[in-house]
Amino acid sequence: MKNKSLYIHGLDSKPNQQKINLINIYSKVYFLHIDYNKQKDTFALLSKLIDNKNINCIIGSSFGGMLAYWLGKKYNIPSVLFNPAFGKENFINPFNKNNINDPYNLIVLGGKDEIVIPKSVISFIKKSNKKNYELNIIPEMGHRIDLKNFEKVMTLFFKSINHEKNNIH
């Protein structure tokens, strides 16, 4: 079965077609262009998309990475979190954030990110008692993810989750 991914862009951003094309190599990809400042029910909107399209992977960047983390936790879906902007959870509708789901997360941080500070993300992950994750810090990367690193991460992520699926049987 082919993967079905949800790609969630960051705040004051829009879906990047080149990144969507890279995800599409491994997965059918769904995405929305969301104005987070106007769209107040983003979490519910994305939850509905996950339900309707049977999404089984999430890729999110910055604010979208934070959303990907909580959506993944809610639905037990593996996710890639690029520079996730933890601390902005007041933007999402409440749900049982203390549920037992701990899906695999590949967390990718830019060593030179001055918007989402890598130490704050690492601190959040440690405080959350997250166990099922991989941390990848790219020293030369800032907040924006270049296509070369994005492609490397997609290859790693889909290889990892497809390997897990194959080992279940």
PDB file of N, CA, C and O in Angstrom, residues 79-146:
ATOM      1  N   SER A  79       5.675  10.961  11.908  1.00  0.00           N
ATOM      2  CA  SER A  79       5.777  12.313  11.373  1.00  0.00           C
ATOM      3  C   SER A  79       7.216  12.790  11.272  1.00  0.00           C
ATOM      4  O   SER A  79       8.069  12.378  12.047  1.00  0.00           O
ATOM      5  N   VAL A  80       7.432  13.685  10.312  1.00  0.00           N
ATOM      6  CA  VAL A  80       8.684  14.433  10.218  1.00  0.00           C
ATOM      7  C   VAL A  80       8.377  15.834  10.721  1.00  0.00           C
ATOM      8  O   VAL A  80       7.425  16.469  10.260  1.00  0.00           O
ATOM      9  N   LEU A  81       9.194  16.293  11.660  1.00  0.00           N
ATOM     10  CA  LEU A  81       9.008  17.616  12.236  1.00  0.00           C
ATOM     11  C   LEU A  81      10.240  18.457  11.922  1.00  0.00           C
ATOM     12  O   LEU A  81      11.304  18.238  12.488  1.00  0.00           O
ATOM     13  N   PHE A  82      10.111  19.380  10.993  1.00  0.00           N
ATOM     14  CA  PHE A  82      11.196  20.298  10.673  1.00  0.00           C
ATOM     15  C   PHE A  82      11.058  21.519  11.575  1.00  0.00           C
ATOM     16  O   PHE A  82      10.048  22.226  11.516  1.00  0.00           O
ATOM     17  N   ASN A  83      12.049  21.757  12.416  1.00  0.00           N
ATOM     18  CA  ASN A  83      12.058  22.936  13.299  1.00  0.00           C
ATOM     19  C   ASN A  83      10.681  23.198  13.912  1.00  0.00           C
ATOM     20  O   ASN A  83      10.101  24.276  13.728  1.00  0.00           O
ATOM     21  N   PRO A  84      10.119  22.218  14.645  1.00  0.00           N
ATOM     22  CA  PRO A  84       8.756  22.385  15.163  1.00  0.00           C
ATOM     23  C   PRO A  84       8.673  23.514  16.188  1.00  0.00           C
ATOM     24  O   PRO A  84       9.474  23.592  17.112  1.00  0.00           O
ATOM     25  N   ALA A  85       7.704  24.389  15.998  1.00  0.00           N
ATOM     26  CA  ALA A  85       7.534  25.571  16.848  1.00  0.00           C
ATOM     27  C   ALA A  85       6.687  25.239  18.071  1.00  0.00           C
ATOM     28  O   ALA A  85       5.547  25.683  18.198  1.00  0.00           O
ATOM     29  N   PHE A  86       7.251  24.438  18.968  1.00  0.00           N
ATOM     30  CA  PHE A  86       6.535  24.118  20.201  1.00  0.00           C
ATOM     31  C   PHE A  86       6.375  25.395  21.021  1.00  0.00           C
ATOM     32  O   PHE A  86       7.186  26.298  20.959  1.00  0.00           O
ATOM     33  N   GLY A  87       5.305  25.433  21.806  1.00  0.00           N
ATOM     34  CA  GLY A  87       5.008  26.630  22.584  1.00  0.00           C
ATOM     35  C   GLY A  87       3.864  27.414  21.972  1.00  0.00           C
ATOM     36  O   GLY A  87       3.402  28.397  22.535  1.00  0.00           O
ATOM     37  N   LYS A  88       3.388  26.988  20.814  1.00  0.00           N
ATOM     38  CA  LYS A  88       2.280  27.668  20.135  1.00  0.00           C
ATOM     39  C   LYS A  88       1.002  26.823  20.210  1.00  0.00           C
ATOM     40  O   LYS A  88       0.088  26.995  19.428  1.00  0.00           O
ATOM     41  N   GLU A  89       0.950  25.918  21.193  1.00  0.00           N
ATOM     42  CA  GLU A  89      -0.169  24.978  21.278  1.00  0.00           C
ATOM     43  C   GLU A  89      -1.508  25.637  21.555  1.00  0.00           C
ATOM     44  O   GLU A  89      -2.554  25.027  21.359  1.00  0.00           O
ATOM     45  N   ASN A  90      -1.510  26.896  22.016  1.00  0.00           N
ATOM     46  CA  ASN A  90      -2.779  27.582  22.264  1.00  0.00           C
ATOM     47  C   ASN A  90      -3.565  27.812  20.969  1.00  0.00           C
ATOM     48  O   ASN A  90      -4.737  28.137  21.011  1.00  0.00           O
ATOM     49  N   PHE A  91      -2.927  27.579  19.815  1.00  0.00           N
ATOM     50  CA  PHE A  91      -3.599  27.726  18.535  1.00  0.00           C
ATOM     51  C   PHE A  91      -4.417  26.486  18.154  1.00  0.00           C
ATOM     52  O   PHE A  91      -5.147  26.510  17.194  1.00  0.00           O
ATOM     53  N   ILE A  92      -4.237  25.386  18.881  1.00  0.00           N
ATOM     54  CA  ILE A  92      -4.945  24.160  18.497  1.00  0.00           C
ATOM     55  C   ILE A  92      -6.071  23.872  19.468  1.00  0.00           C
ATOM     56  O   ILE A  92      -6.022  24.244  20.635  1.00  0.00           O
ATOM     57  N   ASN A  93      -7.103  23.229  18.951  1.00  0.00           N
ATOM     58  CA  ASN A  93      -8.236  22.849  19.786  1.00  0.00           C
ATOM     59  C   ASN A  93      -7.806  21.785  20.778  1.00  0.00           C
ATOM     60  O   ASN A  93      -6.994  20.917  20.462  1.00  0.00           O
ATOM     61  N   PRO A  94      -8.369  21.848  21.971  1.00  0.00           N
ATOM     62  CA  PRO A  94      -7.971  20.860  22.982  1.00  0.00           C
ATOM     63  C   PRO A  94      -8.400  19.449  22.586  1.00  0.00           C
ATOM     64  O   PRO A  94      -9.444  19.238  21.981  1.00  0.00           O
ATOM     65  N   PHE A  95      -7.566  18.514  22.914  1.00  0.00           N
ATOM     66  CA  PHE A  95      -7.880  17.094  22.837  1.00  0.00           C
ATOM     67  C   PHE A  95      -7.054  16.458  23.936  1.00  0.00           C
ATOM     68  O   PHE A  95      -6.266  17.134  24.591  1.00  0.00           O
ATOM     69  N   ASN A  96      -7.217  15.191  24.154  1.00  0.00           N
ATOM     70  CA  ASN A  96      -6.477  14.539  25.237  1.00  0.00           C
ATOM     71  C   ASN A  96      -5.010  14.438  24.864  1.00  0.00           C
ATOM     72  O   ASN A  96      -4.575  13.463  24.274  1.00  0.00           O
ATOM     73  N   LYS A  97      -4.237  15.461  25.206  1.00  0.00           N
ATOM     74  CA  LYS A  97      -2.816  15.497  24.859  1.00  0.00           C
ATOM     75  C   LYS A  97      -2.004  14.493  25.681  1.00  0.00           C
ATOM     76  O   LYS A  97      -0.841  14.261  25.392  1.00  0.00           O
ATOM     77  N   ASN A  98      -2.602  13.940  26.700  1.00  0.00           N
ATOM     78  CA  ASN A  98      -1.898  12.964  27.534  1.00  0.00           C
ATOM     79  C   ASN A  98      -2.205  11.527  27.126  1.00  0.00           C
ATOM     80  O   ASN A  98      -1.993  10.600  27.893  1.00  0.00           O
ATOM     81  N   ASN A  99      -2.720  11.352  25.900  1.00  0.00           N
ATOM     82  CA  ASN A  99      -3.020   9.984  25.465  1.00  0.00           C
ATOM     83  C   ASN A  99      -1.724   9.176  25.349  1.00  0.00           C
ATOM     84  O   ASN A  99      -0.629   9.717  25.390  1.00  0.00           O
ATOM     85  N   ILE A 100      -1.855   7.895  25.193  1.00  0.00           N
ATOM     86  CA  ILE A 100      -0.683   7.019  25.249  1.00  0.00           C
ATOM     87  C   ILE A 100       0.064   6.893  23.924  1.00  0.00           C
ATOM     88  O   ILE A 100       1.114   6.279  23.871  1.00  0.00           O
ATOM     89  N   ASN A 101      -0.451   7.472  22.856  1.00  0.00           N
ATOM     90  CA  ASN A 101       0.210   7.338  21.560  1.00  0.00           C
ATOM     91  C   ASN A 101       1.578   8.013  21.573  1.00  0.00           C
ATOM     92  O   ASN A 101       1.721   9.151  22.010  1.00  0.00           O
ATOM     93  N   ASP A 102       2.562   7.296  21.093  1.00  0.00           N
ATOM     94  CA  ASP A 102       3.921   7.825  20.950  1.00  0.00           C
ATOM     95  C   ASP A 102       4.448   7.380  19.588  1.00  0.00           C
ATOM     96  O   ASP A 102       5.336   6.545  19.499  1.00  0.00           O
ATOM     97  N   PRO A 103       3.884   7.957  18.510  1.00  0.00           N
ATOM     98  CA  PRO A 103       4.318   7.542  17.178  1.00  0.00           C
ATOM     99  C   PRO A 103       5.749   7.979  16.911  1.00  0.00           C
ATOM    100  O   PRO A 103       6.272   8.893  17.559  1.00  0.00           O
ATOM    101  N   TYR A 104       6.367   7.357  15.932  1.00  0.00           N
ATOM    102  CA  TYR A 104       7.723   7.710  15.529  1.00  0.00           C
ATOM    103  C   TYR A 104       7.746   9.132  14.984  1.00  0.00           C
ATOM    104  O   TYR A 104       6.901   9.516  14.180  1.00  0.00           O
ATOM    105  N   ASN A 105       8.704   9.920  15.457  1.00  0.00           N
ATOM    106  CA  ASN A 105       8.943  11.261  14.920  1.00  0.00           C
ATOM    107  C   ASN A 105      10.394  11.369  14.500  1.00  0.00           C
ATOM    108  O   ASN A 105      11.291  11.028  15.267  1.00  0.00           O
ATOM    109  N   LEU A 106      10.610  11.845  13.290  1.00  0.00           N
ATOM    110  CA  LEU A 106      11.942  12.233  12.842  1.00  0.00           C
ATOM    111  C   LEU A 106      11.974  13.746  12.997  1.00  0.00           C
ATOM    112  O   LEU A 106      11.260  14.470  12.299  1.00  0.00           O
ATOM    113  N   ILE A 107      12.764  14.216  13.966  1.00  0.00           N
ATOM    114  CA  ILE A 107      12.831  15.640  14.284  1.00  0.00           C
ATOM    115  C   ILE A 107      14.103  16.206  13.663  1.00  0.00           C
ATOM    116  O   ILE A 107      15.200  15.737  13.954  1.00  0.00           O
ATOM    117  N   VAL A 108      13.931  17.194  12.788  1.00  0.00           N
ATOM    118  CA  VAL A 108      15.057  17.782  12.061  1.00  0.00           C
ATOM    119  C   VAL A 108      15.170  19.251  12.467  1.00  0.00           C
ATOM    120  O   VAL A 108      14.216  20.021  12.303  1.00  0.00           O
ATOM    121  N   LEU A 109      16.345  19.598  12.993  1.00  0.00           N
ATOM    122  CA  LEU A 109      16.569  20.959  13.467  1.00  0.00           C
ATOM    123  C   LEU A 109      17.722  21.604  12.725  1.00  0.00           C
ATOM    124  O   LEU A 109      18.729  20.950  12.446  1.00  0.00           O
ATOM    125  N   GLY A 110      17.563  22.866  12.438  1.00  0.00           N
ATOM    126  CA  GLY A 110      18.641  23.641  11.837  1.00  0.00           C
ATOM    127  C   GLY A 110      19.543  24.178  12.937  1.00  0.00           C
ATOM    128  O   GLY A 110      19.070  24.868  13.840  1.00  0.00           O
ATOM    129  N   GLY A 111      20.805  23.839  12.884  1.00  0.00           N
ATOM    130  CA  GLY A 111      21.755  24.294  13.892  1.00  0.00           C
ATOM    131  C   GLY A 111      21.867  25.810  13.960  1.00  0.00           C
ATOM    132  O   GLY A 111      22.239  26.358  14.996  1.00  0.00           O
ATOM    133  N   LYS A 112      21.534  26.488  12.864  1.00  0.00           N
ATOM    134  CA  LYS A 112      21.618  27.951  12.813  1.00  0.00           C
ATOM    135  C   LYS A 112      20.239  28.609  12.859  1.00  0.00           C
ATOM    136  O   LYS A 112      20.100  29.784  12.530  1.00  0.00           O
ATOM    137  N   ASP A 113      19.229  27.851  13.279  1.00  0.00           N
ATOM    138  CA  ASP A 113      17.872  28.393  13.340  1.00  0.00           C
ATOM    139  C   ASP A 113      17.776  29.414  14.476  1.00  0.00           C
ATOM    140  O   ASP A 113      18.065  29.095  15.622  1.00  0.00           O
ATOM    141  N   GLU A 114      17.370  30.635  14.133  1.00  0.00           N
ATOM    142  CA  GLU A 114      17.203  31.678  15.135  1.00  0.00           C
ATOM    143  C   GLU A 114      15.735  31.967  15.419  1.00  0.00           C
ATOM    144  O   GLU A 114      15.412  32.815  16.242  1.00  0.00           O
ATOM    145  N   ILE A 115      14.849  31.249  14.743  1.00  0.00           N
ATOM    146  CA  ILE A 115      13.410  31.416  14.964  1.00  0.00           C
ATOM    147  C   ILE A 115      12.909  30.346  15.928  1.00  0.00           C
ATOM    148  O   ILE A 115      12.221  30.647  16.903  1.00  0.00           O
ATOM    149  N   VAL A 116      13.232  29.097  15.645  1.00  0.00           N
ATOM    150  CA  VAL A 116      12.929  27.988  16.552  1.00  0.00           C
ATOM    151  C   VAL A 116      14.282  27.484  17.055  1.00  0.00           C
ATOM    152  O   VAL A 116      15.021  26.841  16.319  1.00  0.00           O
ATOM    153  N   ILE A 117      14.584  27.808  18.284  1.00  0.00           N
ATOM    154  CA  ILE A 117      15.888  27.502  18.864  1.00  0.00           C
ATOM    155  C   ILE A 117      15.980  25.995  19.147  1.00  0.00           C
ATOM    156  O   ILE A 117      15.128  25.452  19.869  1.00  0.00           O
ATOM    157  N   PRO A 118      16.978  25.311  18.570  1.00  0.00           N
ATOM    158  CA  PRO A 118      17.082  23.859  18.743  1.00  0.00           C
ATOM    159  C   PRO A 118      17.042  23.400  20.207  1.00  0.00           C
ATOM    160  O   PRO A 118      16.382  22.403  20.528  1.00  0.00           O
ATOM    161  N   LYS A 119      17.702  24.124  21.105  1.00  0.00           N
ATOM    162  CA  LYS A 119      17.705  23.727  22.521  1.00  0.00           C
ATOM    163  C   LYS A 119      16.299  23.710  23.111  1.00  0.00           C
ATOM    164  O   LYS A 119      15.994  22.875  23.949  1.00  0.00           O
ATOM    165  N   SER A 120      15.438  24.632  22.668  1.00  0.00           N
ATOM    166  CA  SER A 120      14.070  24.659  23.199  1.00  0.00           C
ATOM    167  C   SER A 120      13.267  23.456  22.719  1.00  0.00           C
ATOM    168  O   SER A 120      12.450  22.905  23.462  1.00  0.00           O
ATOM    169  N   VAL A 121      13.503  23.019  21.486  1.00  0.00           N
ATOM    170  CA  VAL A 121      12.819  21.830  20.962  1.00  0.00           C
ATOM    171  C   VAL A 121      13.286  20.590  21.719  1.00  0.00           C
ATOM    172  O   VAL A 121      12.475  19.765  22.146  1.00  0.00           O
ATOM    173  N   ILE A 122      14.579  20.478  21.917  1.00  0.00           N
ATOM    174  CA  ILE A 122      15.141  19.330  22.640  1.00  0.00           C
ATOM    175  C   ILE A 122      14.596  19.303  24.067  1.00  0.00           C
ATOM    176  O   ILE A 122      14.212  18.242  24.573  1.00  0.00           O
ATOM    177  N   SER A 123      14.516  20.443  24.702  1.00  0.00           N
ATOM    178  CA  SER A 123      13.966  20.536  26.055  1.00  0.00           C
ATOM    179  C   SER A 123      12.503  20.090  26.083  1.00  0.00           C
ATOM    180  O   SER A 123      12.084  19.337  26.966  1.00  0.00           O
ATOM    181  N   PHE A 124      11.704  20.539  25.104  1.00  0.00           N
ATOM    182  CA  PHE A 124      10.297  20.143  25.024  1.00  0.00           C
ATOM    183  C   PHE A 124      10.171  18.624  24.887  1.00  0.00           C
ATOM    184  O   PHE A 124       9.356  18.002  25.573  1.00  0.00           O
ATOM    185  N   ILE A 125      10.972  18.034  24.010  1.00  0.00           N
ATOM    186  CA  ILE A 125      10.908  16.592  23.770  1.00  0.00           C
ATOM    187  C   ILE A 125      11.270  15.823  25.054  1.00  0.00           C
ATOM    188  O   ILE A 125      10.603  14.856  25.417  1.00  0.00           O
ATOM    189  N   LYS A 126      12.307  16.268  25.737  1.00  0.00           N
ATOM    190  CA  LYS A 126      12.715  15.595  26.984  1.00  0.00           C
ATOM    191  C   LYS A 126      11.624  15.706  28.044  1.00  0.00           C
ATOM    192  O   LYS A 126      11.327  14.726  28.725  1.00  0.00           O
ATOM    193  N   LYS A 127      11.024  16.873  28.186  1.00  0.00           N
ATOM    194  CA  LYS A 127       9.960  17.068  29.183  1.00  0.00           C
ATOM    195  C   LYS A 127       8.720  16.251  28.852  1.00  0.00           C
ATOM    196  O   LYS A 127       7.970  15.884  29.732  1.00  0.00           O
ATOM    197  N   SER A 128       8.498  15.981  27.570  1.00  0.00           N
ATOM    198  CA  SER A 128       7.304  15.243  27.157  1.00  0.00           C
ATOM    199  C   SER A 128       7.467  13.733  27.333  1.00  0.00           C
ATOM    200  O   SER A 128       6.528  12.987  27.092  1.00  0.00           O
ATOM    201  N   ASN A 129       8.657  13.294  27.739  1.00  0.00           N
ATOM    202  CA  ASN A 129       8.960  11.860  27.902  1.00  0.00           C
ATOM    203  C   ASN A 129       8.790  11.081  26.611  1.00  0.00           C
ATOM    204  O   ASN A 129       8.455   9.902  26.627  1.00  0.00           O
ATOM    205  N   LYS A 130       9.005  11.738  25.510  1.00  0.00           N
ATOM    206  CA  LYS A 130       8.919  11.095  24.198  1.00  0.00           C
ATOM    207  C   LYS A 130      10.014  10.048  24.087  1.00  0.00           C
ATOM    208  O   LYS A 130      11.154  10.303  24.430  1.00  0.00           O
ATOM    209  N   LYS A 131       9.675   8.874  23.613  1.00  0.00           N
ATOM    210  CA  LYS A 131      10.649   7.780  23.497  1.00  0.00           C
ATOM    211  C   LYS A 131      10.944   7.413  22.040  1.00  0.00           C
ATOM    212  O   LYS A 131      12.047   7.063  21.700  1.00  0.00           O
ATOM    213  N   ASN A 132       9.936   7.486  21.195  1.00  0.00           N
ATOM    214  CA  ASN A 132      10.024   6.966  19.840  1.00  0.00           C
ATOM    215  C   ASN A 132      10.337   8.091  18.840  1.00  0.00           C
ATOM    216  O   ASN A 132       9.464   8.546  18.114  1.00  0.00           O
ATOM    217  N   TYR A 133      11.595   8.529  18.866  1.00  0.00           N
ATOM    218  CA  TYR A 133      11.976   9.599  17.957  1.00  0.00           C
ATOM    219  C   TYR A 133      13.443   9.494  17.585  1.00  0.00           C
ATOM    220  O   TYR A 133      14.234   8.835  18.251  1.00  0.00           O
ATOM    221  N   GLU A 134      13.760  10.179  16.494  1.00  0.00           N
ATOM    222  CA  GLU A 134      15.134  10.319  16.029  1.00  0.00           C
ATOM    223  C   GLU A 134      15.378  11.809  15.881  1.00  0.00           C
ATOM    224  O   GLU A 134      14.528  12.526  15.359  1.00  0.00           O
ATOM    225  N   LEU A 135      16.511  12.281  16.356  1.00  0.00           N
ATOM    226  CA  LEU A 135      16.849  13.690  16.270  1.00  0.00           C
ATOM    227  C   LEU A 135      17.984  13.867  15.285  1.00  0.00           C
ATOM    228  O   LEU A 135      19.004  13.189  15.364  1.00  0.00           O
ATOM    229  N   ASN A 136      17.790  14.774  14.343  1.00  0.00           N
ATOM    230  CA  ASN A 136      18.792  15.048  13.324  1.00  0.00           C
ATOM    231  C   ASN A 136      19.021  16.556  13.281  1.00  0.00           C
ATOM    232  O   ASN A 136      18.133  17.305  12.880  1.00  0.00           O
ATOM    233  N   ILE A 137      20.198  16.991  13.739  1.00  0.00           N
ATOM    234  CA  ILE A 137      20.532  18.408  13.696  1.00  0.00           C
ATOM    235  C   ILE A 137      21.454  18.635  12.503  1.00  0.00           C
ATOM    236  O   ILE A 137      22.489  17.981  12.377  1.00  0.00           O
ATOM    237  N   ILE A 138      21.053  19.541  11.637  1.00  0.00           N
ATOM    238  CA  ILE A 138      21.855  19.877  10.459  1.00  0.00           C
ATOM    239  C   ILE A 138      22.557  21.199  10.770  1.00  0.00           C
ATOM    240  O   ILE A 138      21.920  22.265  10.758  1.00  0.00           O
ATOM    241  N   PRO A 139      23.852  21.132  11.102  1.00  0.00           N
ATOM    242  CA  PRO A 139      24.572  22.309  11.618  1.00  0.00           C
ATOM    243  C   PRO A 139      24.488  23.543  10.737  1.00  0.00           C
ATOM    244  O   PRO A 139      24.327  24.662  11.228  1.00  0.00           O
ATOM    245  N   GLU A 140      24.572  23.386   9.426  1.00  0.00           N
ATOM    246  CA  GLU A 140      24.614  24.536   8.524  1.00  0.00           C
ATOM    247  C   GLU A 140      23.237  25.081   8.163  1.00  0.00           C
ATOM    248  O   GLU A 140      23.121  26.119   7.527  1.00  0.00           O
ATOM    249  N   MET A 141      22.173  24.404   8.576  1.00  0.00           N
ATOM    250  CA  MET A 141      20.825  24.806   8.186  1.00  0.00           C
ATOM    251  C   MET A 141      20.242  25.793   9.191  1.00  0.00           C
ATOM    252  O   MET A 141      20.435  25.670  10.387  1.00  0.00           O
ATOM    253  N   GLY A 142      19.508  26.780   8.675  1.00  0.00           N
ATOM    254  CA  GLY A 142      18.783  27.719   9.514  1.00  0.00           C
ATOM    255  C   GLY A 142      17.343  27.264   9.659  1.00  0.00           C
ATOM    256  O   GLY A 142      17.061  26.069   9.747  1.00  0.00           O
ATOM    257  N   HIS A 143      16.424  28.220   9.651  1.00  0.00           N
ATOM    258  CA  HIS A 143      15.007  27.884   9.811  1.00  0.00           C
ATOM    259  C   HIS A 143      14.403  27.325   8.525  1.00  0.00           C
ATOM    260  O   HIS A 143      13.571  26.432   8.568  1.00  0.00           O
ATOM    261  N   ARG A 144      14.826  27.831   7.405  1.00  0.00           N
ATOM    262  CA  ARG A 144      14.327  27.333   6.115  1.00  0.00           C
ATOM    263  C   ARG A 144      15.059  26.046   5.735  1.00  0.00           C
ATOM    264  O   ARG A 144      16.259  25.936   5.917  1.00  0.00           O
ATOM    265  N   ILE A 145      14.319  25.119   5.179  1.00  0.00           N
ATOM    266  CA  ILE A 145      14.874  23.818   4.803  1.00  0.00           C
ATOM    267  C   ILE A 145      15.144  23.843   3.303  1.00  0.00           C
ATOM    268  O   ILE A 145      14.208  23.966   2.502  1.00  0.00           O
ATOM    269  N   ASP A 146      16.408  23.712   2.944  1.00  0.00           N
ATOM    270  CA  ASP A 146      16.756  23.694   1.525  1.00  0.00           C
ATOM    271  C   ASP A 146      16.324  22.357   0.912  1.00  0.00           C
ATOM    272  O   ASP A 146      16.109  21.366   1.615  1.00  0.00           O
TER     273      ASP A 146
END
